[in-house]
Amino acid sequence: MEKLMRAAVYDGTNLNLTDKPLRAVAADEVLLKIAVCGVCGTDIKIVAGQSYVTPPVVLGHEYCGYVIETGTQVTSLEPGDFVAIDPNISCGQCQYCRRGQVNLCENLQALGVDIDGGFAEYCIAPAKQCFRLPENTDPVQAALLEPLSCAIYGFQKAAIKPGDSVLIFGGGLIGILMLKLARLSPARQIIVVEPDAQRRKICLKLGADLAFSADEKSESEIFKITQGGAEVVIECAGVLPAVEQALRLVKNGGRVVIFGVSPSEQKLPVAPYEIYRRDISITGSFLNPFTFKTAVDLFSAGRIDFDDIEINSFRLSGIMDAFENQRQHKSLKTVIDLR
Ligand SMILES: [Zn+2]
Ligand SMILES: [Zn+2]
C-alpha cells in the first residue's frame, strides 16, 4: 500500500495542507523523518507570488530530521542519524559547477523550492545534501544552520581585516547571524543599523558595540564615529533606503556586501564616478556554496550558538499562523516543529 504523509504543498496559488503519497527512495537518497523546518522570508515571498518556485511542491528549505531509510548506494549515513539538510543541489557538470561556483549552477534545484522540502512529515533527499549532527543537538536550533550557511558565505565575501569597522544593516535573524560572525572576527568595532528599537536592544545585548536607527542624524553620527565610513558594510535589510545608506556609509576603499533580497524590479541611482573615485567594491552573495559544513562545524563546536535567538514554534497544522508570525516579524525566527 502506498504510504501517505501530511505536507504543506504550494500549488502555484495557495499553500494547502494535504495528504501526499511518498515515493520510493532511489539508490543515492535517504528518507528523512522531519524534525523541525524553519519558515524563511523566501517562503513568504513564494506564497505571495513574488519569488521563484516550481509548483506543485512541498515548501520548506531550512530543516533537519532523522534518517529512517537509506538508498542501496548510501554509505555515509545510516538509519537513526540526525542530519541538517543543505537544500541547494547543483549539477556538478555545467560551466559554473566546473569552476566551483555551485551557487550559480545552470541546473540548480532546491529542496523546498523545486523539489519537495521540509514542511512535511517526511522528505526524500540526496544523501550528499545531508550533514550529520551530534546526537544531542537541539532540532529547533539545527533548523537555523541553513540561514547560517548563507550568512557565512556573505561574511566570507566581506573579507574583514584586523581593525576594520563593520557596519551591519538590519537587525533581523540574518543581521544577528552576521553580528555573531563578526564577533569572531578581528573587527575593531561592530555597528548595527536597525529601525526597530527592540531589535536594536537585542543587537546590543548580543555584542554590537553600537546600534542606530536609520535616520539622518544616526547617519551623520555613524559617519563621525567611523571617521568617514566603515571599511566593511553588510547590507541585510533588503530595502532600497538601506542600500543607499550602505553606499554612503562605506569608507573610501571599502567593501559593501549586498546580502538583503530587494524586490527585483527596484533600481538604485548610483554615480559610477563615486565607485571609481572612492575605490569602492560592491559584491553580492547568493546562497551557500561550500559553507554548510562550516556552519555545522562552527555550531557543533559551540563557537556560534542560537541560545539567545527568539524562536516561535508552530505545529504543521498551524502553518498559516506560522507564516503570518514570520511575515509580521513577531519573533526573530519562526519554525514548524514536526516532532
Ligand atoms: Zn531561507
Ligand atoms: Zn551546475
XYZ file of C-alpha atoms and ligand atoms in Angstrom:
341
model
C 0.000 0.000 0.000
C 1.221 3.494 -0.800
C 2.321 5.495 2.219
C 0.718 8.913 2.735
C 2.220 11.849 4.606
C 0.886 15.175 5.789
C 2.514 18.012 3.818
C 2.159 21.727 3.043
C 2.065 21.916 -0.752
C 2.250 25.161 -2.730
C 0.170 24.675 -5.882
C 1.190 27.894 -7.649
C -1.552 29.928 -5.974
C -2.106 28.672 -2.445
C -0.359 26.758 0.296
C -2.505 23.723 1.177
C -2.189 21.062 3.860
C -2.765 17.747 2.103
C -2.003 14.036 2.279
C 0.665 13.258 -0.239
C 1.974 9.855 -1.359
C 5.605 9.079 -0.615
C 7.638 7.643 -3.497
C 10.377 5.009 -3.199
C 13.905 6.016 -2.167
C 16.493 5.981 -5.017
C 19.956 4.453 -4.618
C 21.713 7.704 -3.643
C 18.901 9.114 -1.494
C 17.703 8.890 2.084
C 14.242 9.038 3.595
C 14.067 11.521 6.452
C 11.551 11.964 9.221
C 11.487 15.739 9.517
C 12.110 17.161 12.993
C 11.954 20.947 12.520
C 11.694 23.215 9.475
C 12.195 26.992 9.583
C 9.927 29.484 7.846
C 12.082 31.720 5.644
C 11.337 35.129 4.164
C 11.632 33.353 0.816
C 8.700 31.059 1.734
C 6.566 34.120 2.441
C 7.585 35.633 -0.906
C 6.835 32.380 -2.753
C 3.296 32.213 -1.366
C 2.837 35.918 -2.218
C 3.813 35.105 -5.813
C 6.997 37.166 -5.522
C 9.709 34.539 -5.651
C 10.851 31.787 -7.972
C 9.280 28.346 -7.383
C 8.411 25.177 -9.318
C 4.894 24.196 -8.199
C 3.353 21.965 -7.097
C 5.955 21.476 -4.387
C 6.257 20.925 -0.642
C 7.849 24.165 0.633
C 10.443 24.431 3.417
C 14.211 24.549 2.819
C 15.625 25.110 6.340
C 15.263 21.761 8.042
C 16.678 18.860 9.965
C 15.488 15.341 10.604
C 16.229 11.692 11.284
C 17.375 9.231 8.642
C 14.932 6.319 8.620
C 15.882 4.612 5.371
C 18.926 4.766 3.092
C 19.238 4.011 -0.626
C 21.287 0.992 -1.703
C 24.387 3.071 -2.592
C 24.418 5.285 0.501
C 27.423 4.575 2.706
C 27.809 7.880 4.582
C 24.609 7.701 6.605
C 22.584 5.134 8.465
C 19.116 4.941 9.991
C 18.936 6.900 13.242
C 21.394 9.606 12.149
C 20.271 13.166 12.902
C 21.041 15.468 9.965
C 20.633 19.026 8.715
C 19.918 19.430 5.022
C 21.621 21.719 2.518
C 18.679 22.331 0.179
C 20.665 23.605 -2.805
C 21.503 20.833 -5.269
C 23.963 21.686 -8.049
C 24.523 19.555 -11.162
C 28.314 19.295 -10.990
C 28.592 19.478 -14.773
C 27.717 22.967 -16.020
C 30.339 25.685 -16.627
C 29.780 27.216 -13.180
C 29.905 23.947 -11.265
C 33.133 23.044 -13.073
C 34.600 26.320 -11.821
C 33.485 25.719 -8.251
C 30.691 28.305 -8.398
C 27.975 25.825 -7.464
C 25.564 28.530 -6.269
C 25.410 29.787 -9.862
C 24.694 26.304 -11.291
C 22.682 26.486 -14.508
C 20.644 23.484 -13.384
C 20.313 24.394 -9.720
C 17.432 22.724 -7.910
C 16.447 23.393 -4.340
C 14.608 21.179 -1.892
C 11.562 23.118 -0.769
C 11.529 25.252 -3.933
C 11.807 22.907 -6.948
C 11.739 19.543 -5.159
C 9.593 18.549 -2.158
C 11.082 20.014 1.034
C 10.632 20.176 4.768
C 7.097 21.281 5.613
C 6.028 17.631 5.700
C 6.254 14.558 7.900
C 8.851 13.011 5.596
C 11.249 14.079 2.881
C 13.417 12.217 0.389
C 16.761 13.942 -0.128
C 20.053 13.097 -1.851
C 22.421 11.710 0.800
C 25.105 14.220 -0.245
C 22.862 17.083 0.889
C 22.680 15.716 4.454
C 25.124 16.725 7.191
C 25.267 14.570 10.311
C 24.935 16.433 13.621
C 25.824 15.432 17.179
C 23.008 13.371 18.714
C 22.290 15.897 21.471
C 21.722 18.812 19.049
C 18.537 20.808 19.650
C 16.480 20.262 16.458
C 14.912 23.741 16.692
C 18.390 25.261 16.604
C 19.547 22.872 13.866
C 16.900 24.414 11.602
C 18.949 27.632 11.685
C 22.010 26.041 10.093
C 20.812 26.759 6.545
C 20.436 30.523 7.113
C 23.779 30.433 8.965
C 25.443 28.759 5.967
C 24.169 31.574 3.711
C 25.329 34.212 6.203
C 28.783 32.596 6.295
C 29.146 32.927 2.520
C 28.196 36.617 2.676
C 30.528 37.058 5.613
C 33.398 35.464 3.692
C 32.801 37.947 0.879
C 33.003 40.805 3.392
C 36.652 39.768 3.939
C 37.032 41.583 7.251
C 40.605 42.531 8.119
C 42.053 43.238 11.571
C 40.958 46.646 12.789
C 38.092 47.083 10.323
C 34.926 48.822 11.333
C 31.934 46.652 10.378
C 28.528 48.151 9.722
C 25.547 45.785 9.514
C 22.229 46.937 8.089
C 19.257 45.025 9.510
C 18.872 43.513 12.980
C 16.721 40.565 11.942
C 17.903 36.957 12.029
C 20.475 37.376 9.253
C 21.822 40.637 10.680
C 22.213 38.902 14.038
C 23.990 35.925 12.465
C 26.353 38.402 10.754
C 26.854 40.096 14.127
C 27.717 36.765 15.737
C 30.205 36.002 12.955
C 31.703 39.494 13.219
C 32.209 38.916 16.941
C 34.548 36.048 15.981
C 36.497 38.347 13.647
C 39.284 40.846 14.385
C 36.996 43.804 13.596
C 37.640 46.764 15.872
C 34.028 47.832 16.014
C 30.606 46.404 15.064
C 27.732 48.798 14.435
C 24.151 47.784 13.580
C 21.580 49.963 11.816
C 18.032 48.823 12.577
C 14.834 50.934 12.715
C 13.154 48.780 15.409
C 14.186 49.843 18.940
C 13.504 46.405 20.449
C 15.746 44.760 17.880
C 18.465 47.342 18.456
C 18.378 46.402 22.120
C 18.809 42.714 21.237
C 21.756 43.532 18.961
C 23.466 45.448 21.760
C 22.877 42.535 24.113
C 24.404 40.180 21.545
C 27.585 42.196 21.308
C 27.085 45.056 18.869
C 29.205 47.989 20.051
C 26.617 50.479 18.846
C 23.139 50.305 17.351
C 21.445 53.130 15.466
C 18.131 53.818 13.826
C 18.231 54.565 10.100
C 17.520 58.314 10.278
C 19.740 61.166 9.055
C 21.041 62.075 12.472
C 22.185 58.487 13.032
C 23.850 58.516 9.635
C 25.978 61.560 10.397
C 26.848 60.113 13.784
C 27.987 56.826 12.237
C 29.996 58.796 9.677
C 31.733 60.620 12.523
C 32.337 57.560 14.722
C 33.809 55.561 11.842
C 35.918 58.523 10.685
C 34.350 58.689 7.262
C 32.588 55.359 6.922
C 33.076 51.680 7.712
C 35.668 49.561 5.910
C 33.057 46.821 5.600
C 29.299 47.254 5.204
C 26.998 44.217 5.175
C 23.513 45.031 3.915
C 20.944 42.562 5.287
C 17.790 44.688 5.168
C 16.798 44.276 1.526
C 15.178 47.693 1.250
C 16.387 50.486 -1.038
C 16.916 53.197 1.597
C 19.207 50.815 3.489
C 21.208 50.000 0.352
C 21.562 53.714 -0.428
C 22.702 54.431 3.106
C 25.096 51.485 2.944
C 26.757 53.043 -0.117
C 27.019 56.409 1.639
C 28.474 54.894 4.805
C 31.198 52.750 3.288
C 34.667 54.224 3.713
C 36.746 55.065 0.647
C 38.430 51.850 -0.421
C 35.849 49.801 1.484
C 33.507 46.990 0.588
C 29.713 46.633 0.536
C 28.119 43.173 0.584
C 24.566 43.150 -0.759
C 23.050 40.252 1.180
C 19.470 41.509 1.636
C 16.948 40.493 -1.019
C 15.490 43.675 -2.528
C 12.424 43.491 -4.786
C 13.776 42.526 -8.226
C 12.258 45.479 -10.085
C 13.742 48.181 -7.832
C 16.593 50.323 -9.159
C 19.238 52.430 -7.497
C 20.688 55.720 -8.790
C 24.446 55.261 -8.433
C 27.155 57.551 -9.740
C 29.810 55.330 -11.349
C 32.218 58.208 -10.722
C 31.864 57.670 -6.960
C 32.581 53.966 -7.198
C 35.643 54.819 -9.270
C 36.885 57.783 -7.267
C 36.159 56.288 -3.862
C 37.517 52.901 -4.952
C 34.515 51.047 -3.532
C 33.842 47.329 -4.010
C 30.211 46.225 -4.217
C 29.617 42.493 -4.076
C 26.635 40.160 -3.986
C 26.122 36.979 -2.007
C 23.838 34.233 -3.254
C 23.077 31.016 -1.356
C 25.680 28.951 0.446
C 28.382 27.460 -1.801
C 30.540 25.065 0.286
C 29.605 26.776 3.561
C 27.117 24.284 5.012
C 29.863 22.189 6.618
C 31.419 25.373 8.017
C 28.054 26.246 9.573
C 27.717 22.764 11.091
C 31.297 22.852 12.404
C 31.011 26.326 13.970
C 27.710 25.402 15.589
C 28.813 21.957 16.793
C 31.985 23.454 18.261
C 29.884 25.970 20.190
C 31.581 28.939 18.507
C 28.204 30.095 17.193
C 25.108 29.481 19.279
C 21.454 30.291 18.786
C 20.571 30.244 22.513
C 19.624 33.912 22.627
C 17.564 33.930 19.416
C 13.849 34.179 19.998
C 12.182 31.344 18.055
C 8.420 30.792 17.824
C 7.345 27.181 17.204
C 4.178 26.040 15.434
C 2.727 22.642 14.524
C 2.353 21.739 10.842
C -1.420 22.187 11.198
C -0.742 25.804 12.239
C 1.467 26.629 9.258
C -0.770 29.507 8.128
C -0.370 31.137 11.566
C 3.363 30.443 11.384
C 3.636 32.234 8.038
C 1.711 35.175 9.495
C 4.024 35.221 12.525
C 7.069 35.336 10.245
C 5.509 37.866 7.874
C 4.814 40.248 10.744
C 8.257 39.612 12.273
C 6.659 38.719 15.611
C 9.804 36.793 16.553
C 13.310 36.664 15.122
C 12.557 33.234 13.708
C 9.514 31.042 13.137
C 9.742 27.268 12.826
C 7.424 24.337 12.241
C 8.042 21.574 14.777
C 7.067 18.198 13.308
C 8.211 16.020 16.199
Zn 15.800 30.541 3.511
Zn 25.810 23.066 -12.453
